[in-house]
Coordinates of C-alpha atoms and ligand atoms in Angstrom, one line a residue:
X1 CA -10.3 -7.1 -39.0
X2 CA -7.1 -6.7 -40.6
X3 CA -4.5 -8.6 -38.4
X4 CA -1.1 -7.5 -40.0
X5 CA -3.0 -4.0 -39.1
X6 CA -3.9 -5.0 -35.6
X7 CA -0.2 -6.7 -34.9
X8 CA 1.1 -3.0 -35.9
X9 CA -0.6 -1.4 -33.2
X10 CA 0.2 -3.4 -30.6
X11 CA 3.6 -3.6 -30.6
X12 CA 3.6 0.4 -31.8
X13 CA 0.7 1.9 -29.3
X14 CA -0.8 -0.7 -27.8
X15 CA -4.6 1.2 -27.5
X16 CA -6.7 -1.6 -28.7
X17 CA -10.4 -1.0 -28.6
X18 CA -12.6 -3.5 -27.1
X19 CA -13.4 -5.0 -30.3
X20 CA -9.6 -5.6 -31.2
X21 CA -9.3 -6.9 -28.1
X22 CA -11.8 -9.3 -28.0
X23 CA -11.0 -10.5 -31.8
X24 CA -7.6 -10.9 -30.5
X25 CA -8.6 -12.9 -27.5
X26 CA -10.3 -15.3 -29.9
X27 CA -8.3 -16.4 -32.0
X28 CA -7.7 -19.8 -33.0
X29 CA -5.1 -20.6 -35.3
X30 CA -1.9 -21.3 -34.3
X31 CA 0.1 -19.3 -36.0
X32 CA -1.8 -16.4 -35.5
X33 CA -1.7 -16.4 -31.7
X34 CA 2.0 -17.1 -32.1
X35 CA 2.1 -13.7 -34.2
X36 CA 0.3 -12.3 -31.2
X37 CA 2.8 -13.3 -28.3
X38 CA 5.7 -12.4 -30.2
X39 CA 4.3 -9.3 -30.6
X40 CA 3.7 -8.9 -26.3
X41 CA 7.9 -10.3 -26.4
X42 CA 8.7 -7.1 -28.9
X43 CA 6.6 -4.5 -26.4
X44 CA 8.4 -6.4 -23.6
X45 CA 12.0 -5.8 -25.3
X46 CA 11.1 -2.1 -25.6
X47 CA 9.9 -1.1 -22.6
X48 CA 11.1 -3.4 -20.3
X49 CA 14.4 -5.0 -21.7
X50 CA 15.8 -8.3 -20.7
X51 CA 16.2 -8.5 -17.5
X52 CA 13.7 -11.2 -15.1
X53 CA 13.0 -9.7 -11.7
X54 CA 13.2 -12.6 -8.9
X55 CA 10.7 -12.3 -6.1
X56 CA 11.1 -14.1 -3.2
X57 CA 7.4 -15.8 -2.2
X58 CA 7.2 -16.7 1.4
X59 CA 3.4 -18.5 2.5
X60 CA 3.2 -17.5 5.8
X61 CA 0.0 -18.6 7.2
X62 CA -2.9 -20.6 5.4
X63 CA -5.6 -19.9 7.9
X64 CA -8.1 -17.3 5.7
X65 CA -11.6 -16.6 7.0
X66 CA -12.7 -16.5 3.7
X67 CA -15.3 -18.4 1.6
X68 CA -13.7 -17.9 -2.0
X69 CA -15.5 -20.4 -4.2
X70 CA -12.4 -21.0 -6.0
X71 CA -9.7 -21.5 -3.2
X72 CA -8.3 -24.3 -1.0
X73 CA -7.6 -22.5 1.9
X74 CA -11.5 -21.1 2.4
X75 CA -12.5 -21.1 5.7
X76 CA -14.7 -24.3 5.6
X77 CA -11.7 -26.8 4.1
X78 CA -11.7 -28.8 7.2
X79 CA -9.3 -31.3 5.1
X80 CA -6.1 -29.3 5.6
X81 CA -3.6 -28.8 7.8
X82 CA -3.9 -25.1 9.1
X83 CA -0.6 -23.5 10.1
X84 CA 1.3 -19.7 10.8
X85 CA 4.5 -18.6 11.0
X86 CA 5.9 -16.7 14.0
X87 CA 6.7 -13.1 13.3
X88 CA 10.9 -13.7 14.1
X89 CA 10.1 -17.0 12.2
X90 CA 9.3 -14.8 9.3
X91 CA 12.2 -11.8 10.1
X92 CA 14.5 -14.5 10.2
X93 CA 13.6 -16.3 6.9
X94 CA 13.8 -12.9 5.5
X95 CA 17.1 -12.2 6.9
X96 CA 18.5 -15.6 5.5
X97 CA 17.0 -14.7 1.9
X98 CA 18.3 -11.6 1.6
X99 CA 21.9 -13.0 2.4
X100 CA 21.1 -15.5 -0.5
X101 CA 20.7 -12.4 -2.7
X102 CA 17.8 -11.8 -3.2
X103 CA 16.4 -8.1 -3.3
X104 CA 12.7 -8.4 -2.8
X105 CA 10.0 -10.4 -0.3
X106 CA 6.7 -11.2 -1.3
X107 CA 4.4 -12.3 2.0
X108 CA 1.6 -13.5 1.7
X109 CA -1.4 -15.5 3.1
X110 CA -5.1 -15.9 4.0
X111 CA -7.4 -13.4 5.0
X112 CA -5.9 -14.5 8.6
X113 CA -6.9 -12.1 11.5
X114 CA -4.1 -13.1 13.9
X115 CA -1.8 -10.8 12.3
X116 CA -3.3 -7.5 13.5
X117 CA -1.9 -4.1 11.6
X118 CA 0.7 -4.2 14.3
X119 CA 1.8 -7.4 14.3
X120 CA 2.5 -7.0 10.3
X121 CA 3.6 -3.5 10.6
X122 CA 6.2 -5.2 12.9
X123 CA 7.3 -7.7 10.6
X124 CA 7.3 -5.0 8.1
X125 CA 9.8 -2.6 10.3
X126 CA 12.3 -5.2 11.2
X127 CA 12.8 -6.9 7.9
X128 CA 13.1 -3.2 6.4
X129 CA 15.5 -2.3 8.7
X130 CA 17.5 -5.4 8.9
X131 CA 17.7 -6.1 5.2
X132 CA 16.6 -2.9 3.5
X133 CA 14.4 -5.6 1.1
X134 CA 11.9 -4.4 -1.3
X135 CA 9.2 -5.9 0.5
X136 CA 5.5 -6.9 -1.1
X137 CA 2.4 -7.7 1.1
X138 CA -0.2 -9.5 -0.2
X139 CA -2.6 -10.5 2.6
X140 CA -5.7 -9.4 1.3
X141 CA -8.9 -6.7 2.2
X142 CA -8.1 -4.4 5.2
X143 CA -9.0 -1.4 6.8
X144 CA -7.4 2.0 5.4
X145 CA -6.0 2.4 8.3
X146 CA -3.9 -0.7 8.1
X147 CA -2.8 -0.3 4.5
X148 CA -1.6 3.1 5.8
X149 CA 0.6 1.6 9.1
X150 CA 2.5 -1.1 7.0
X151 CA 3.3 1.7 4.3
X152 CA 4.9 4.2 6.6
X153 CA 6.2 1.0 8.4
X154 CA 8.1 0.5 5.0
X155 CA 6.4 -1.9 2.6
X156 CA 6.7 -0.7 -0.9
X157 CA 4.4 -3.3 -2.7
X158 CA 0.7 -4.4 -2.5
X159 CA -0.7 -7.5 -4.4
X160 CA -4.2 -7.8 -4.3
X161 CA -6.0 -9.3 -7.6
X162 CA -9.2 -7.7 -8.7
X163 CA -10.1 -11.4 -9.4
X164 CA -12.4 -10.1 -12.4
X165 CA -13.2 -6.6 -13.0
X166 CA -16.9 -7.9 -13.8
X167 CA -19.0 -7.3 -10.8
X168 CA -21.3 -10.1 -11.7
X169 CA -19.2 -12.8 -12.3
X170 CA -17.1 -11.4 -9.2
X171 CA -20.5 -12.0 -7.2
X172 CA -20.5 -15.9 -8.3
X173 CA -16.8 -16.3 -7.3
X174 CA -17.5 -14.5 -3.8
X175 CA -20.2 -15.6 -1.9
X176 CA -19.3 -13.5 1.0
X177 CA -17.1 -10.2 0.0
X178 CA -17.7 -7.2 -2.2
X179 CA -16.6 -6.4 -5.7
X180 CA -16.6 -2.4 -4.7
X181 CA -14.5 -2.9 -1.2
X182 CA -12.2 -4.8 -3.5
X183 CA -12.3 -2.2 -6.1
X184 CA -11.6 0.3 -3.1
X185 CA -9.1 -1.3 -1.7
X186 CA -7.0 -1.0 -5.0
X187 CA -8.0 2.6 -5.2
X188 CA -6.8 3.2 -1.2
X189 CA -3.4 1.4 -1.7
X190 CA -2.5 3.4 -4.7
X191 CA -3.9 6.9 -2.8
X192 CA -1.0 5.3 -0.3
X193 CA 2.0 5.1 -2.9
X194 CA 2.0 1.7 -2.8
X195 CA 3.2 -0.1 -6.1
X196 CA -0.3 -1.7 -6.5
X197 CA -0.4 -5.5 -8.2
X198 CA -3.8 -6.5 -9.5
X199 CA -4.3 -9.6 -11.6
X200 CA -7.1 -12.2 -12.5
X201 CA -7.5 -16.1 -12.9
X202 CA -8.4 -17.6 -16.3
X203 CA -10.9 -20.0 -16.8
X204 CA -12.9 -20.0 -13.6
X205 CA -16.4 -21.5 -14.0
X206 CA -18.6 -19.0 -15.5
X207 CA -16.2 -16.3 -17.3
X208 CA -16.2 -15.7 -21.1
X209 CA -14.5 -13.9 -23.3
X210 CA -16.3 -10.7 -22.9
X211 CA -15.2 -11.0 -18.9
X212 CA -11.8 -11.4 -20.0
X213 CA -12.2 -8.5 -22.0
X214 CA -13.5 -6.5 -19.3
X215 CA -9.9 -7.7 -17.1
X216 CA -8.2 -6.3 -19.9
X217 CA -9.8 -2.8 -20.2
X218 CA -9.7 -2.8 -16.7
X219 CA -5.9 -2.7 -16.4
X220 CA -5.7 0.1 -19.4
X221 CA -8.0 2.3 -17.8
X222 CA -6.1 1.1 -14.1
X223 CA -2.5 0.8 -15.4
X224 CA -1.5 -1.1 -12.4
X225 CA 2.5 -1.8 -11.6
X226 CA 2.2 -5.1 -11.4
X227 CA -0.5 -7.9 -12.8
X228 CA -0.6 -11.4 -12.1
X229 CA -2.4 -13.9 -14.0
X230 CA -2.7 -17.5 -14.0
X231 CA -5.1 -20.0 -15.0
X232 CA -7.7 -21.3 -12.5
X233 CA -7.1 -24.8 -11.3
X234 CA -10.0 -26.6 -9.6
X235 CA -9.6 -27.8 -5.9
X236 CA -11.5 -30.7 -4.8
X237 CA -12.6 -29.4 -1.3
X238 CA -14.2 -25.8 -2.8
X239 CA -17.7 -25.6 -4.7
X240 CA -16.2 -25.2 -8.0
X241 CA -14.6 -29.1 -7.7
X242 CA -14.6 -30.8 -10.8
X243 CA -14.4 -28.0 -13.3
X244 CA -11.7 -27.7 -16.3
X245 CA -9.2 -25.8 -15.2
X246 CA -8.1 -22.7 -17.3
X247 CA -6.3 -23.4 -20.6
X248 CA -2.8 -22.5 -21.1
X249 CA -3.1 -20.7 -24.6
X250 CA -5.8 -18.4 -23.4
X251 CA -3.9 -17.6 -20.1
X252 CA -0.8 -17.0 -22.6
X253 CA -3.4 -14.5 -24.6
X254 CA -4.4 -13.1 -21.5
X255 CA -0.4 -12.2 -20.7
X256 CA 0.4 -10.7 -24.2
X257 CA -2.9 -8.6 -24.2
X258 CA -1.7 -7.1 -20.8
X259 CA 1.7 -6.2 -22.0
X260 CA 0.4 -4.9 -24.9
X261 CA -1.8 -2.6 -23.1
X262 CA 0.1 -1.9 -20.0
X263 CA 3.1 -1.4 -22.1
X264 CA 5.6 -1.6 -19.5
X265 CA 4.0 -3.4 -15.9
X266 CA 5.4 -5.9 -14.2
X267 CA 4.2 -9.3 -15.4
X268 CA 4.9 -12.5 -13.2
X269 CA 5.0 -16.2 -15.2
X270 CA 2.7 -17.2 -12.0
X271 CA 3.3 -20.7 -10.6
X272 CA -0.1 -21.5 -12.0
X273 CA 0.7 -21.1 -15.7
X274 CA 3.9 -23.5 -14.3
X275 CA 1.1 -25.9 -12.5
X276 CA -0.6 -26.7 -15.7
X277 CA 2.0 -26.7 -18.2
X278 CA 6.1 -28.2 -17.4
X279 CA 7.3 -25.5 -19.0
X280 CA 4.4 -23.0 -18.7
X281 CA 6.5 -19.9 -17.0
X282 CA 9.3 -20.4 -19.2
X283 CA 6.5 -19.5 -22.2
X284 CA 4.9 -16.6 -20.2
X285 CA 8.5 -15.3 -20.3
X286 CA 8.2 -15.1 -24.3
X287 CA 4.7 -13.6 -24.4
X288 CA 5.8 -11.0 -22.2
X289 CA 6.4 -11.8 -18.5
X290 CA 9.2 -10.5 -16.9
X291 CA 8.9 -11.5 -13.1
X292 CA 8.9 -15.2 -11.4
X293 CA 8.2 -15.3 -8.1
X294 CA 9.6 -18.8 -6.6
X295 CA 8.5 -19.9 -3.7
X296 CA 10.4 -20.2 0.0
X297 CA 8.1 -21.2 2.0
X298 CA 9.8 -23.7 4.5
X299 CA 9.2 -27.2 2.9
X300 CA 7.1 -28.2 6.3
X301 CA 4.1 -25.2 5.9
X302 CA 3.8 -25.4 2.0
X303 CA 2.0 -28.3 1.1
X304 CA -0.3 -27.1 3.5
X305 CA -0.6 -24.0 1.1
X306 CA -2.8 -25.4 -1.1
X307 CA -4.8 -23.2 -2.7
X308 CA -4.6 -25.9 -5.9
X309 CA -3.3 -29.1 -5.9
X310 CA -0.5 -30.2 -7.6
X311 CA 1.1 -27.0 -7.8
X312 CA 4.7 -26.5 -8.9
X313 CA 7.6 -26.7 -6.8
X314 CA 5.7 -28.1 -3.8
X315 CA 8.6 -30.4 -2.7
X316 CA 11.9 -29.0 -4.3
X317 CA 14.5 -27.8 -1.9
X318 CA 14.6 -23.7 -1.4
X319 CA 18.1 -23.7 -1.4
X320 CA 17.6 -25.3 -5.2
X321 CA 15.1 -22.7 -6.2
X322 CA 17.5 -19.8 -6.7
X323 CA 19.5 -21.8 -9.5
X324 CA 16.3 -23.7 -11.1
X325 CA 15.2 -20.4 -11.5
X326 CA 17.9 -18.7 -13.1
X327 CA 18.1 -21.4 -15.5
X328 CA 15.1 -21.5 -16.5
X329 CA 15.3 -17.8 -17.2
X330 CA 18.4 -18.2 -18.9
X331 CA 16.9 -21.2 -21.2
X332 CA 14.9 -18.6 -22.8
X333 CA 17.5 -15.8 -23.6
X334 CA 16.9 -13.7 -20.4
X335 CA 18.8 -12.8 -18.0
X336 CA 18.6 -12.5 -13.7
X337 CA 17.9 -8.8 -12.9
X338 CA 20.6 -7.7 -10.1
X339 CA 18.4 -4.7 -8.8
X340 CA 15.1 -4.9 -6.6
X341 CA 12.7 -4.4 -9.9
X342 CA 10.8 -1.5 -9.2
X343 CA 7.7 -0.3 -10.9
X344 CA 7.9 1.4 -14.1
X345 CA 4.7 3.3 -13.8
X346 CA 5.8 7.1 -13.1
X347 CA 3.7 7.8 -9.2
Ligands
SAM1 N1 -5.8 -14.1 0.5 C1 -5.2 -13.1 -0.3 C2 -6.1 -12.7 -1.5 O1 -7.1 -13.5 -1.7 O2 -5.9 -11.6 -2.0 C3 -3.9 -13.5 -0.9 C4 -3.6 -15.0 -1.1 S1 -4.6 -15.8 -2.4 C5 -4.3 -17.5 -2.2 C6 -3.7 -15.4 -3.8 C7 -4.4 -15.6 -5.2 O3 -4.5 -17.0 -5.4 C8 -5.8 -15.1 -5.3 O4 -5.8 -13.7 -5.6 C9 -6.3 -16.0 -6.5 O5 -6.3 -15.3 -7.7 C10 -5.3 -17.2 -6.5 N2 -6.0 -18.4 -6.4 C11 -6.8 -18.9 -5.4 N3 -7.3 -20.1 -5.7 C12 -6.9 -20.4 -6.9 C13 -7.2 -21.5 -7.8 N4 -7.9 -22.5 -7.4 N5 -6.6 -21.5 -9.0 C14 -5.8 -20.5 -9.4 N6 -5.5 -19.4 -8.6 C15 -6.1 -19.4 -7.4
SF4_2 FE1 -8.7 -16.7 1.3 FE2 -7.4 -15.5 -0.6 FE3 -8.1 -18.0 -0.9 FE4 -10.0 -16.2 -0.9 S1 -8.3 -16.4 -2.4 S2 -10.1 -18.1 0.3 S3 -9.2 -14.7 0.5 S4 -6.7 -17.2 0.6

């Protein structure tokens, strides 16, 4: 393959074939992959401009009655402290953000049945009507009919990564849910005019590059608003301890291909790209990102929200996080958005 052809297309269409994509995913020369993220910047320029949308993360509960092979907080980690917020514990943090400035709430959490549909629909209501936030859930699989409360109740976002859109390697990552509920799930939240976030790890034991592949094809023929990625990072107390963790050149690769093929989502540099490499996010930024998501968790719960170890920003002060993060955006030529960041993906 041609790649001064292949550049061409994808920062002028961005419809790569499988075959592109995967000859894309593999390369190895340096300047060649640097050709290949610049390219993911220029689509980013174009569709999406210069602005970084802030999202403010708040952890509100680590309990999760899940078994995810990959993750810290599954059910049976007996080795960490287990904690949830307070519905006005959480209204209140809100309130206090959004008189920091910030636009848009991200909560999230385990698979934690103490929040019932009500109880979140709740939250959901009085931080909408106190703070008129932009506000994202991300709590994982639940019933239709829950989705459905917490929409009309006023969130606007969902997160839920597909994990992998390969039902097999989905199986080995899941010993106890279902690649089709997930897959349904998606389908559901969009059906709701939600602004649906999928998104997939990198490097989790047992993926190759034909699995990446399919996560990529996945979000063309999906388009989702948003897409997360970060690398996997192995946690001592899961099965998968003592595997590499992802690498950060194909987790870049992974971020330029979805730009190029989403054109203009909404790409977080996830705290996980940060958590293996010091300045990890500020490089997703220039292979296409254009979200960060810092985290305002109250310093006493987020230790304790260790689905990795050693991630980024564990200790630092919240009331720091609004400035570290501006600068870091600025360091790299970009600039704070001032508006609540939006989907770009018509409904
Ligand atoms: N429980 C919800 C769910 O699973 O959708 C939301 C919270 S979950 C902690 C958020 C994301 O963390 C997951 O979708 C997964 O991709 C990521 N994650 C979990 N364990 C990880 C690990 N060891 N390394 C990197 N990312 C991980
Ligand atoms: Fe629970 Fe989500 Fe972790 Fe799975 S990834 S164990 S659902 S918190």
């Amino acid at each position: 393959m041609d790649l001064d052809v292949l550049i061409d297309k994808c920062i002028n269409s961005g419809d790569l074939s499988r075959e592109e994509i995967i000859f894309l995913l593999e390369l190895k020369d340096d300047n060649e992959i640097g050709r290949l993220l610049s390219a993911a910047d220029k689509v980013r320029e174009r569709y999406c401009g210069p602005d970084v949308h802030i999202r403010a993360l708040v952890e509100f509960s680590n309990i999760c009655a899940r078994h995810c092979n990959y993750c810290g907080l599954r059910a049976p980690n007996s080795k960490i402290e287990r904690y949830r917020m307070q519905p006005d514990e959480i209204v209140e943090l809100a309130m206090h953000l959004n008189s920091k400035g910030l636009k848009t709430i991200v909560l999230q959490s385990g698979e934690d049945p103490y929040y019932t549909g009500e109880i979140i629909a709740d939250i959901v209501r009085r931080i909408k009507s106190t703070t008129g936030m932009a506000i994202t859930l991300c709590v994982g699989e639940r019933p239709y009919e829950d989705y459905k409360l917490w929409k009309e109740a006023g969130a606007d976002r969902y997160l839920l990564r597909h994990e992998t859109a390969s039902r097999e390697l989905y199986a080995k990552l899941h010993p106890d849910s279902d690649y089709d509920n997930r897959m349904r799930c998606l389908r559901w939240l969009r059906e709701l005019g939600y602004q649906v976030g999928a998104g997939c790890m990198v490097g989790v034991p047992g993926q190759t590059i034909e699995h990446l592949a399919d996560d990529i094809e996945f979000y063309k023929n999906f388009q989702p608003d948003m897409v997360g990625i970060g690398p996997y990072i192995p946690h001592p107390e899961t099965p998968f301890a003592g595997n590499p963790a992802g690498d950060l050149t194909t987790t870049l690769k992974m971020v330029a291909l979805t730009r190029i093929i989403t054109r203009n989502a909404l790409i977080p540099a996830t705290t996980a790209i940060g958590s293996i490499k010091e300045n990890g996010r500020e490089m997703a930024l220039m292979a296409g990102a254009d979200v960060v998501m810092p985290n305002y968790t109250p310093l006493k719960y987020r230790c304790n929200y260790e689905i990795y170890p050693n991630k980024r920003c564990i200790t630092e002060d919240p009331e720091l996080c609004h400035s570290c993060m501006r600068t870091r955006i600025e360091s790299v030529g970009r600039k704070v958005s001032m508006d609540a960041g939006h989907s770009r993906k018509k409904p």
